Short mmCIF file of C-alpha atoms in Angstrom, two decimals:
data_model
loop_
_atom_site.label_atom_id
_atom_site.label_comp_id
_atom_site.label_asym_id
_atom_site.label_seq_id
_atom_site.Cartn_x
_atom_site.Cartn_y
_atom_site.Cartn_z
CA UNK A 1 -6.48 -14.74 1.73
CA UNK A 2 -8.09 -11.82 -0.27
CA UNK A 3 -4.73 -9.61 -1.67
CA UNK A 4 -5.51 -5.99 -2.51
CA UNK A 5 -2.84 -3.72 -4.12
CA UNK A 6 -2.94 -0.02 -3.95
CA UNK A 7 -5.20 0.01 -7.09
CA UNK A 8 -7.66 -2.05 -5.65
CA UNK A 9 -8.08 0.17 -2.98
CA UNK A 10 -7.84 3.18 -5.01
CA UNK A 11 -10.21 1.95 -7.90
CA UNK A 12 -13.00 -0.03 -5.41
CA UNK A 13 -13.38 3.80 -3.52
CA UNK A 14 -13.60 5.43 -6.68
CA UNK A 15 -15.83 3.51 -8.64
CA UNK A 16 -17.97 3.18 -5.98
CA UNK A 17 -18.62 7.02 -4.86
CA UNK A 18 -18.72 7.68 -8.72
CA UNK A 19 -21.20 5.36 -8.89
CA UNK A 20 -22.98 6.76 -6.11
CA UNK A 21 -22.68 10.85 -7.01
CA UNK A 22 -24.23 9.71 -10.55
CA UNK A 23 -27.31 8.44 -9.14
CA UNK A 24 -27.63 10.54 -6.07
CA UNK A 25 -30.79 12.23 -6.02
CA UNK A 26 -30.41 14.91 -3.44
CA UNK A 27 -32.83 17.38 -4.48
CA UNK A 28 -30.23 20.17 -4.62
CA UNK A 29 -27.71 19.15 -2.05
CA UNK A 30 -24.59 17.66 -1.62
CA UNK A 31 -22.22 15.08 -0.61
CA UNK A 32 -19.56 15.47 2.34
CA UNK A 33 -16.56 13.20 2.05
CA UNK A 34 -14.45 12.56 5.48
CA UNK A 35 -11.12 10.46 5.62
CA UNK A 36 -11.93 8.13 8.29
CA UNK A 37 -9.59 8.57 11.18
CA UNK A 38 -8.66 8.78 14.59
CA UNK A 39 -8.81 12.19 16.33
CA UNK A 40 -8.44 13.39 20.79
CA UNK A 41 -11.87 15.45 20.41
CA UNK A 42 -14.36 13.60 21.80
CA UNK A 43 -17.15 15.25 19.26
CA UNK A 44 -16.21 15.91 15.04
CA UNK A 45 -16.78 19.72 15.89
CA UNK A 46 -16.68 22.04 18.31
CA UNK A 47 -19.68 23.76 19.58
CA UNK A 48 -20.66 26.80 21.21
CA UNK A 49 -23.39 28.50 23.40
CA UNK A 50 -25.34 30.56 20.60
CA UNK A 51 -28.63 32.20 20.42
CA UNK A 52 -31.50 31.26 18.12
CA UNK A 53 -33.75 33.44 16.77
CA UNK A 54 -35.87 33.63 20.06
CA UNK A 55 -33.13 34.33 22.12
CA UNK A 56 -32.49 30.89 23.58
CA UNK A 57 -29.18 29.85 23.98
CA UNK A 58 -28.86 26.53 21.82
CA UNK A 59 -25.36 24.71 21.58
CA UNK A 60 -24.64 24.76 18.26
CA UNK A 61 -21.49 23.35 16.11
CA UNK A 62 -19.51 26.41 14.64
CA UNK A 63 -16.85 27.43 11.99
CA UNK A 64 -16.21 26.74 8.77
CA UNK A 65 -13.34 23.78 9.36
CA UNK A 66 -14.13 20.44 9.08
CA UNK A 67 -13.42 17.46 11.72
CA UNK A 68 -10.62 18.09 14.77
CA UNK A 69 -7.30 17.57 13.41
CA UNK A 70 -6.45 13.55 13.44
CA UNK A 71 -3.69 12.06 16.28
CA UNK A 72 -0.97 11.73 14.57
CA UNK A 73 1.60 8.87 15.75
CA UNK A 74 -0.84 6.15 14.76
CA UNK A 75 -1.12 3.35 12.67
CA UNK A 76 -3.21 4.22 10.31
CA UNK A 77 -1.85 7.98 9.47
CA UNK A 78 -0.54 6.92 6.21
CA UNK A 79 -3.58 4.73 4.77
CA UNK A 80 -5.75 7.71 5.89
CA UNK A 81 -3.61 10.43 3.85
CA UNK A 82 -4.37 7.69 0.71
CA UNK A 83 -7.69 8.65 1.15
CA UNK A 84 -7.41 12.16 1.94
CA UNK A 85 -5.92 12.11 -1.71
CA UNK A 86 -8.61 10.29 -3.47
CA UNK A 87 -11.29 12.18 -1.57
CA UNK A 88 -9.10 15.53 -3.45
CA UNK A 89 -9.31 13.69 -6.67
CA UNK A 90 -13.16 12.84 -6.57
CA UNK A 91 -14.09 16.44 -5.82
CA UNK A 92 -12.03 17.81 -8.48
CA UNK A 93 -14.14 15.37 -10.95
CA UNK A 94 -18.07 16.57 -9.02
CA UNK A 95 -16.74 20.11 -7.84
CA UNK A 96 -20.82 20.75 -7.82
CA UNK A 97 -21.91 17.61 -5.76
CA UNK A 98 -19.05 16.74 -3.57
CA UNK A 99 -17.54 19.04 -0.66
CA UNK A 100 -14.02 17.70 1.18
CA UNK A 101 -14.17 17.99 4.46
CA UNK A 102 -16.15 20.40 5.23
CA UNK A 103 -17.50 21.86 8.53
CA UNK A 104 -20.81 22.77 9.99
CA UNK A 105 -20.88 26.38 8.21
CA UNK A 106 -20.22 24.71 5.08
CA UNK A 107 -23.17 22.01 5.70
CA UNK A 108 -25.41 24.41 6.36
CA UNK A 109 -24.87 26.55 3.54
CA UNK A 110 -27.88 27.90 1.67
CA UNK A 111 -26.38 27.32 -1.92
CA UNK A 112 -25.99 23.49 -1.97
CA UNK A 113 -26.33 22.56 1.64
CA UNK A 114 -25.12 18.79 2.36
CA UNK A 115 -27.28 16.01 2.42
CA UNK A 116 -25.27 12.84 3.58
CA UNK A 117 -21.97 12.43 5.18
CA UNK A 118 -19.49 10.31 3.59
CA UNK A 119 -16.76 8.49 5.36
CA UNK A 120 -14.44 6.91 3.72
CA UNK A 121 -12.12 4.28 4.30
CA UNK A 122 -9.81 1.47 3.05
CA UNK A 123 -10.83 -1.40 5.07
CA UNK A 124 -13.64 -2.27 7.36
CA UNK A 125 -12.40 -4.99 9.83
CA UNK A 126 -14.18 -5.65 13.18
CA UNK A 127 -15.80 -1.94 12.78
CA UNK A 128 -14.78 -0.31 16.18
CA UNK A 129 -12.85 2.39 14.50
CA UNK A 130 -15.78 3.59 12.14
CA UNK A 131 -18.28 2.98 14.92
CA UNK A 132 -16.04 5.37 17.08
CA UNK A 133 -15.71 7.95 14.36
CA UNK A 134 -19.73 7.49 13.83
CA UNK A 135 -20.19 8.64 17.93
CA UNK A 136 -18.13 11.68 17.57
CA UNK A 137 -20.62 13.17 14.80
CA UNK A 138 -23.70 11.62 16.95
CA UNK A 139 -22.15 13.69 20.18
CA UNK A 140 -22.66 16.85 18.24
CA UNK A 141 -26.09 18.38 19.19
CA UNK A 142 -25.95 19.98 15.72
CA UNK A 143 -25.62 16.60 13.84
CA UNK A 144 -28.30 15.08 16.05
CA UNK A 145 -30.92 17.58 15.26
CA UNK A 146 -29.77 17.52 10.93
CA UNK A 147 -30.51 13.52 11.88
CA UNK A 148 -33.76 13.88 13.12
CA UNK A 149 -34.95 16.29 10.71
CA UNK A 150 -34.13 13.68 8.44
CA UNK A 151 -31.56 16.75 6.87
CA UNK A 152 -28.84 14.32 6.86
CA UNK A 153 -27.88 10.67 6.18
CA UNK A 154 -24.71 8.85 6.71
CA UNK A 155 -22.69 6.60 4.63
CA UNK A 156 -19.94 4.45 4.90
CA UNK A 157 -17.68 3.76 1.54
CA UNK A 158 -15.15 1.11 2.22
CA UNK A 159 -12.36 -0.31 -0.94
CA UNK A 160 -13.18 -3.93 1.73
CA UNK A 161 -14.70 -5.16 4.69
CA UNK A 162 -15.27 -8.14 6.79
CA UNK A 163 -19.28 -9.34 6.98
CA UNK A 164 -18.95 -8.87 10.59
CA UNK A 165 -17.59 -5.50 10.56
CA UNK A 166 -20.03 -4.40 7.74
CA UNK A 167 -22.30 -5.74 9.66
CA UNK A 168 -21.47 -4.01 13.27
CA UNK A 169 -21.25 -0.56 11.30
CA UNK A 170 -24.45 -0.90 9.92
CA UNK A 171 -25.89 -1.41 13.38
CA UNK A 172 -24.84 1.72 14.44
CA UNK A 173 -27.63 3.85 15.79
CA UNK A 174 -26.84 6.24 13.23
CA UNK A 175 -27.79 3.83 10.79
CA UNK A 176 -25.33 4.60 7.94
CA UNK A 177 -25.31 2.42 4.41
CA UNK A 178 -22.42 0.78 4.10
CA UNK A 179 -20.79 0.12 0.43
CA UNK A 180 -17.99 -2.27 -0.16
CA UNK A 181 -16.68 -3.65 -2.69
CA UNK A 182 -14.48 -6.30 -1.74
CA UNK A 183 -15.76 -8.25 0.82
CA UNK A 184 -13.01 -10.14 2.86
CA UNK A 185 -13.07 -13.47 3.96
CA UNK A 186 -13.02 -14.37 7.91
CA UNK A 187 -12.30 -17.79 9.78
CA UNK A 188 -15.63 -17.81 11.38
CA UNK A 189 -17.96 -17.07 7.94
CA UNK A 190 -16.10 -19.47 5.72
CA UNK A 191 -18.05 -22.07 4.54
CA UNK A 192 -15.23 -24.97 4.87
CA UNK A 193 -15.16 -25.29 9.15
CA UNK A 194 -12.96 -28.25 8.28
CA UNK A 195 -10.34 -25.82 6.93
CA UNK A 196 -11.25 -22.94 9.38
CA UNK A 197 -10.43 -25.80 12.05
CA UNK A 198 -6.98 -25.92 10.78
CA UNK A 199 -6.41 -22.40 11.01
CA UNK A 200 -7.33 -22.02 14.50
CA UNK A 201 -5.12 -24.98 15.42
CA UNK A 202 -2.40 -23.22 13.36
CA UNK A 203 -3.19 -20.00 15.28
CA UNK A 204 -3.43 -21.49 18.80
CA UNK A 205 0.08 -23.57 18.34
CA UNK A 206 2.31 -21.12 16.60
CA UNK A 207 3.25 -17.60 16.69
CA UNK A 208 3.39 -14.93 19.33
CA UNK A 209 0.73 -14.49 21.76
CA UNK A 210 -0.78 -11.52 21.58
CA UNK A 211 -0.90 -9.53 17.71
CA UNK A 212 0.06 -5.88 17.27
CA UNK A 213 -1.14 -3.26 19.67
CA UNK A 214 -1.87 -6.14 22.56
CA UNK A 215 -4.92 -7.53 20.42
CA UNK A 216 -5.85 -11.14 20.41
CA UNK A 217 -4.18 -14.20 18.94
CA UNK A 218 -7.45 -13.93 16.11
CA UNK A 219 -6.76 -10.25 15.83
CA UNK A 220 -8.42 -6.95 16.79
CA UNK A 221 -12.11 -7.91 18.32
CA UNK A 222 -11.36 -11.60 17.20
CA UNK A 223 -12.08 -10.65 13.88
CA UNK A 224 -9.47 -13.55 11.91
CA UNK A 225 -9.73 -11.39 8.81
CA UNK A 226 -7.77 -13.07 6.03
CA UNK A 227 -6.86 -9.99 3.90
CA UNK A 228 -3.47 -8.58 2.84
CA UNK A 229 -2.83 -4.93 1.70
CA UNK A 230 -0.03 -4.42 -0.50
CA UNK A 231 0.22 -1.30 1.81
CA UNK A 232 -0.13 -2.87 5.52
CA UNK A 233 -1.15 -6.04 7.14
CA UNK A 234 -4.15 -4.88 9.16
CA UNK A 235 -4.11 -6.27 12.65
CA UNK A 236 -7.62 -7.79 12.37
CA UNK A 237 -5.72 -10.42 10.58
CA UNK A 238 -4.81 -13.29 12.93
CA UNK A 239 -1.09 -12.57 14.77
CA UNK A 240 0.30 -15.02 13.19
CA UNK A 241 -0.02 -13.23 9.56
CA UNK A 242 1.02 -9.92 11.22
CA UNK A 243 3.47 -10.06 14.39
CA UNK A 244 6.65 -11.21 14.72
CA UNK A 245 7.46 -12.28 18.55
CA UNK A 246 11.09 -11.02 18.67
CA UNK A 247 12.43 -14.87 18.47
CA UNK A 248 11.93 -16.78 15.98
CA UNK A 249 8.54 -16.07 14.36
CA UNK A 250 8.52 -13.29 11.92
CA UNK A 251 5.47 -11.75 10.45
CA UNK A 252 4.15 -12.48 6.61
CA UNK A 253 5.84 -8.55 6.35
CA UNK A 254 6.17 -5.45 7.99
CA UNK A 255 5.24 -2.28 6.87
CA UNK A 256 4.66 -2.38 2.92
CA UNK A 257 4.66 -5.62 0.63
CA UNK A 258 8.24 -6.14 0.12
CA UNK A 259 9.71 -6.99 -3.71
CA UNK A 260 9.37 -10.61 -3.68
CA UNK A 261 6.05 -10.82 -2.24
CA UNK A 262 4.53 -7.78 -4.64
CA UNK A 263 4.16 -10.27 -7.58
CA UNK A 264 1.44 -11.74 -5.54
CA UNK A 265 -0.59 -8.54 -5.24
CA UNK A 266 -0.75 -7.78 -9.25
CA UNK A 267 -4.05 -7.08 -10.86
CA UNK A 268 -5.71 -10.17 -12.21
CA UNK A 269 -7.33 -10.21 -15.11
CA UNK A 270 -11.43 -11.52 -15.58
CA UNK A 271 -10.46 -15.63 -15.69
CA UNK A 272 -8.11 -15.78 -13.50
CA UNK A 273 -10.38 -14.01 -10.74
CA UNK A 274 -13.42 -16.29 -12.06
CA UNK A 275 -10.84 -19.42 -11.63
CA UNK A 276 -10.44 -18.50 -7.97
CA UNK A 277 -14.02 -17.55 -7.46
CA UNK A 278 -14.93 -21.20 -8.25
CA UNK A 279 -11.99 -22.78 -6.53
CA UNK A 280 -13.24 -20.58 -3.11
CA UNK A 281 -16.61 -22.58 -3.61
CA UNK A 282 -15.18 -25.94 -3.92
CA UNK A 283 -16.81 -26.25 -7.87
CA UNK A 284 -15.49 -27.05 -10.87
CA UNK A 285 -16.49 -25.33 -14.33
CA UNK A 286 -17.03 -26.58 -17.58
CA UNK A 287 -13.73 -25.75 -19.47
CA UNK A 288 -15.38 -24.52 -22.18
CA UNK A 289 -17.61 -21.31 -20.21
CA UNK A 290 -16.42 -17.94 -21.13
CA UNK A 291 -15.70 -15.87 -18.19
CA UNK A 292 -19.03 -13.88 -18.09
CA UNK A 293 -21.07 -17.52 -18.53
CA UNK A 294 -18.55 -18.36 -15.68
CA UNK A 295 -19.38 -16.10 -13.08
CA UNK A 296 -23.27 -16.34 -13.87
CA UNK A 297 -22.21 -20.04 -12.76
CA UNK A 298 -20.12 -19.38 -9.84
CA UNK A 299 -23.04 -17.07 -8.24
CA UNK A 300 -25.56 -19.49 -8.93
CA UNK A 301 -23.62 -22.33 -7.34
CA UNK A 302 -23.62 -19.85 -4.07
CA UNK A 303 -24.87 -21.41 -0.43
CA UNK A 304 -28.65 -21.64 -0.59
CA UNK A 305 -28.86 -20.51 2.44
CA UNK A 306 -26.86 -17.45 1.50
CA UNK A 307 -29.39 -16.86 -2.02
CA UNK A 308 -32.50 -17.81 0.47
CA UNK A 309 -31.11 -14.93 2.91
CA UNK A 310 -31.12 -12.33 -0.42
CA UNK A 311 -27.42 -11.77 1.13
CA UNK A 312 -25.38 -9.91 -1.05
CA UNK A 313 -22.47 -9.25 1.29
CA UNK A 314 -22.13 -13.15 2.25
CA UNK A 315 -22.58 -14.02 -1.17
CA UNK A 316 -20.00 -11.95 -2.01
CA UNK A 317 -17.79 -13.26 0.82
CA UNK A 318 -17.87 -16.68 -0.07
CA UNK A 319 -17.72 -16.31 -4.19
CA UNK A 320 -14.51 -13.67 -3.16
CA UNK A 321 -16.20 -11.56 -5.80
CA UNK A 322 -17.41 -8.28 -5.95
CA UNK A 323 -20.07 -6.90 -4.02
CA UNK A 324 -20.87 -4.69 -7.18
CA UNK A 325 -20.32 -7.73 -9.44
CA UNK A 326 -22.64 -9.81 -7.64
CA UNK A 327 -25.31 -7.68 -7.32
CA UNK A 328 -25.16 -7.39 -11.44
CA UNK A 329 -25.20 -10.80 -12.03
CA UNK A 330 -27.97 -11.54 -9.83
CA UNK A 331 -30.06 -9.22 -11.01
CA UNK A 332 -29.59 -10.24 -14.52
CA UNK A 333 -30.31 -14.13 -12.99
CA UNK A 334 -33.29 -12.44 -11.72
CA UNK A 335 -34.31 -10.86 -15.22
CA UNK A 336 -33.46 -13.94 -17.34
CA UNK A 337 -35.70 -16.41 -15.04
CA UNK A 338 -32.78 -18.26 -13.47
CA UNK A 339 -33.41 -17.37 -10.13
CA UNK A 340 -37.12 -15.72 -8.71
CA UNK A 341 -37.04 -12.94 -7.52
CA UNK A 342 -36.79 -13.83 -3.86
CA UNK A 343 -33.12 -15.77 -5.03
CA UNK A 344 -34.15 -19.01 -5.36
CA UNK A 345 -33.26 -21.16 -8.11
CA UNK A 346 -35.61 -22.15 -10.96
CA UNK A 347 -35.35 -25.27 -12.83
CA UNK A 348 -34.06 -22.84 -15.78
CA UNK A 349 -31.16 -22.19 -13.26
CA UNK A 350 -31.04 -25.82 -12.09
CA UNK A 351 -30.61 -26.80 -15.64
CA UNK A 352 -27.46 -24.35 -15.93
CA UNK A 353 -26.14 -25.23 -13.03
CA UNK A 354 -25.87 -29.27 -14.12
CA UNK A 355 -25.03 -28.29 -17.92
CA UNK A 356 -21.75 -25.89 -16.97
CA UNK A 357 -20.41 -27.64 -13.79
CA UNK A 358 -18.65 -30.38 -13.42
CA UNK A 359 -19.36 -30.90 -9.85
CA UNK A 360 -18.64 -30.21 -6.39
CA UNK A 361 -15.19 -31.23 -5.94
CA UNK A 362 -15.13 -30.85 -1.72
CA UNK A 363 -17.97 -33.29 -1.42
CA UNK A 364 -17.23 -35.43 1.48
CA UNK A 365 -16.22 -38.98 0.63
CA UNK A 366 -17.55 -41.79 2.36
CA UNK A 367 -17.26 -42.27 5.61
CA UNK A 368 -14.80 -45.34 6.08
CA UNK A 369 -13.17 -46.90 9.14
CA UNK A 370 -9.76 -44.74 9.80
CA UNK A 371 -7.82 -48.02 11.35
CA UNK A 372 -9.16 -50.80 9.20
CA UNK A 373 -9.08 -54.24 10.66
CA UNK A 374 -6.67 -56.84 8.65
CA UNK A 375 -6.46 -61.21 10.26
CA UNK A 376 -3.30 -61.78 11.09
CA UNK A 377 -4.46 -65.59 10.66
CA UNK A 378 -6.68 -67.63 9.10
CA UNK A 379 -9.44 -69.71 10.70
CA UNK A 380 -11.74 -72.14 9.69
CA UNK A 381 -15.66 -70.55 9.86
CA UNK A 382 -17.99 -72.96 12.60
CA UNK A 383 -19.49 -75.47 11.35
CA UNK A 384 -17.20 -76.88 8.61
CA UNK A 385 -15.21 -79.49 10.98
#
């Protein structure tokens, strides 16, 4: 399971909306960061009857507050105050480029109108809740017409997500980019089915029925993410991780990380997380690598399917590094000749490959009868009486 403390969360939605405010290239206008969350309104503002310039009445979003007010009472009111707080932070460090929640007077504004909504969010797991968040903007006759003026963009900043729910948001007919950094592993993308096959076994024999909120032995939209927050257990992950039954099944935890299990959630340093990217793709490094040699290695020794695909977020998925990481090293493979530049591997990268890895240590054996056949007795063979 991937396990992200409060810093990953923090630091992964930081760097990467740094990272995107230096290289925006707006001409002149600016970013607009939203907390994603759940809200009663049926639109993100409220619009009026107003008329234009020729006297026609046009309904137009009003005022100068951002989104409805959230419903409070759920789940996810305290991860989305986390945000709220870094989205504070970030504008304090791009007063200029970034606005916080601002609302359709403020978009329109003649001194540094917006150019993109961001929302922003700890954890993209089946996508529902983003998609939902995405319709309440597209319901606003305002934020259709900025869209098809091609005014406005959308993006989607996430500290993790699940391929499929990176995937589902990005189909949204609003079309938003998605960035996330940590991509998190599911039961249905790993590359090991014998080991997924175990899981769902695990999931359909033990544990309560149904996970938290009535969702689905798999979790929310089937979604078997295999995350952990040190803040929550997100109920995308399968029931088993995150609901207790009342009986005698209990969940991994409740609420926050408790003492004993925090240990697990500290920040690992560059080897250790190169160690476990190669152990998540079954290899086996040379011992002498140094960690940047490592994870040159460890991308390289990616599905070629995955490399073929130019797939970032898979790659990602199944190395359990970085999205930005990955992207980095790949381009630098793609510089230095070791892959092409359509991600397949050279002989250059070939030759790396068998110089710096000792192999792939989840190769099947071979296949051998399960219930071998041992006489009981002797005979003597036809022909020798």
């Amino acid at each position: 399971m991937l396990l992200l403390n409060d810093n990953d969360v923090s630091d992964a939605i930081r760097d990467s909306i740094d990272k995107f405010a230096s290289g925006w290239r707006g001409g002149g206008r600016s970013l607009a960061l939203y907390a994603e969350r759940e809200f009663d309104s049926g639109e993100a503002y409220k619009s009026l009857d107003v008329a234009d310039a020729g006297g026609r009445i046009r309904r137009r979003a009003v005022s100068y507050s951002g989104p409805v007010k959230p419903t409070r009472g759920k789940m996810r009111v305290g991860s989305e105050g986390t945000v709220a707080y870094l989205i504070s932070q970030l504008v304090e460090r791009w007063p200029k480029l970034l606005k916080n929640h601002p609302g359709p007077k403020s978009i329109r504004a003649k001194s540094s109108p917006v150019g993109a909504i961001v929302i922003v969010t700890d954890l993209i797991g089946s996508g529902t809740r983003v998609n939902r968040m995405l319709d309440k903007f597209w319901r606003v006759p305002s934020v259709k017409s900025w869209v098809s003026g091609k005014w406005i963009e959308f993006i989607v900043v996430a500290a993790a997500g699940t391929p499929e729910g990176i995937g589902a948001v990005e189909s949204h007919r609003l079309r938003p980019a998605v960035i996330a950094e940590h991509i998190v592993p599911t039961i249905g993308s790993w590359k090991d089915q014998a080991l997924a096959k175990e899981w769902r076994q695990l999931i359909t024999n033990y544990g309560p029925r149904h996970g938290r909120g009535g969702v689905a032995r798999e979790g929310y939209a089937d979604s078997a993410a295999l995350v952990a927050l040190s803040s929550r257990l997100p109920n995308n992950t399968p029931a088993i991780i995150h609901q207790s039954d009342g009986s005698n099944w209990r969940a991994l935890y409740e609420g926050a990380a408790p003492a004993d299990l925090r240990p697990h959630f500290r920040m690992r340093d560059e080897p250790e997380r190169t160690k476990l990217a190669a152990e998540a793709l079954g290899v086996e490094l040379a011992p002498d690598l140094n960690t940047k040699d490592a994870k040159l290695v460890v991308v390289l020794s990616a599905p070629p399917s995955l490399l073929r695909r130019q797939d970032v977020v898979a790659i990602a998925a199944a190395t359990t590094l970085p999205r930005s990481e990955v992207e980095r090293i790949i381009l630098q493979a793609v510089t230095d000749g070791l892959l092409t530049p359509k991600w397949r591997l050279t002989e250059a990268g070939q030759r790396i490959l068998k110089a710096n890895r000792r192999g792939d240590r989840r190769k099947s054996p071979i296949a051998t009868n399960s219930e071998p056949y041992y006489p009981q007795s002797l005979r003597i063979p036809r022909g020798q009486i």
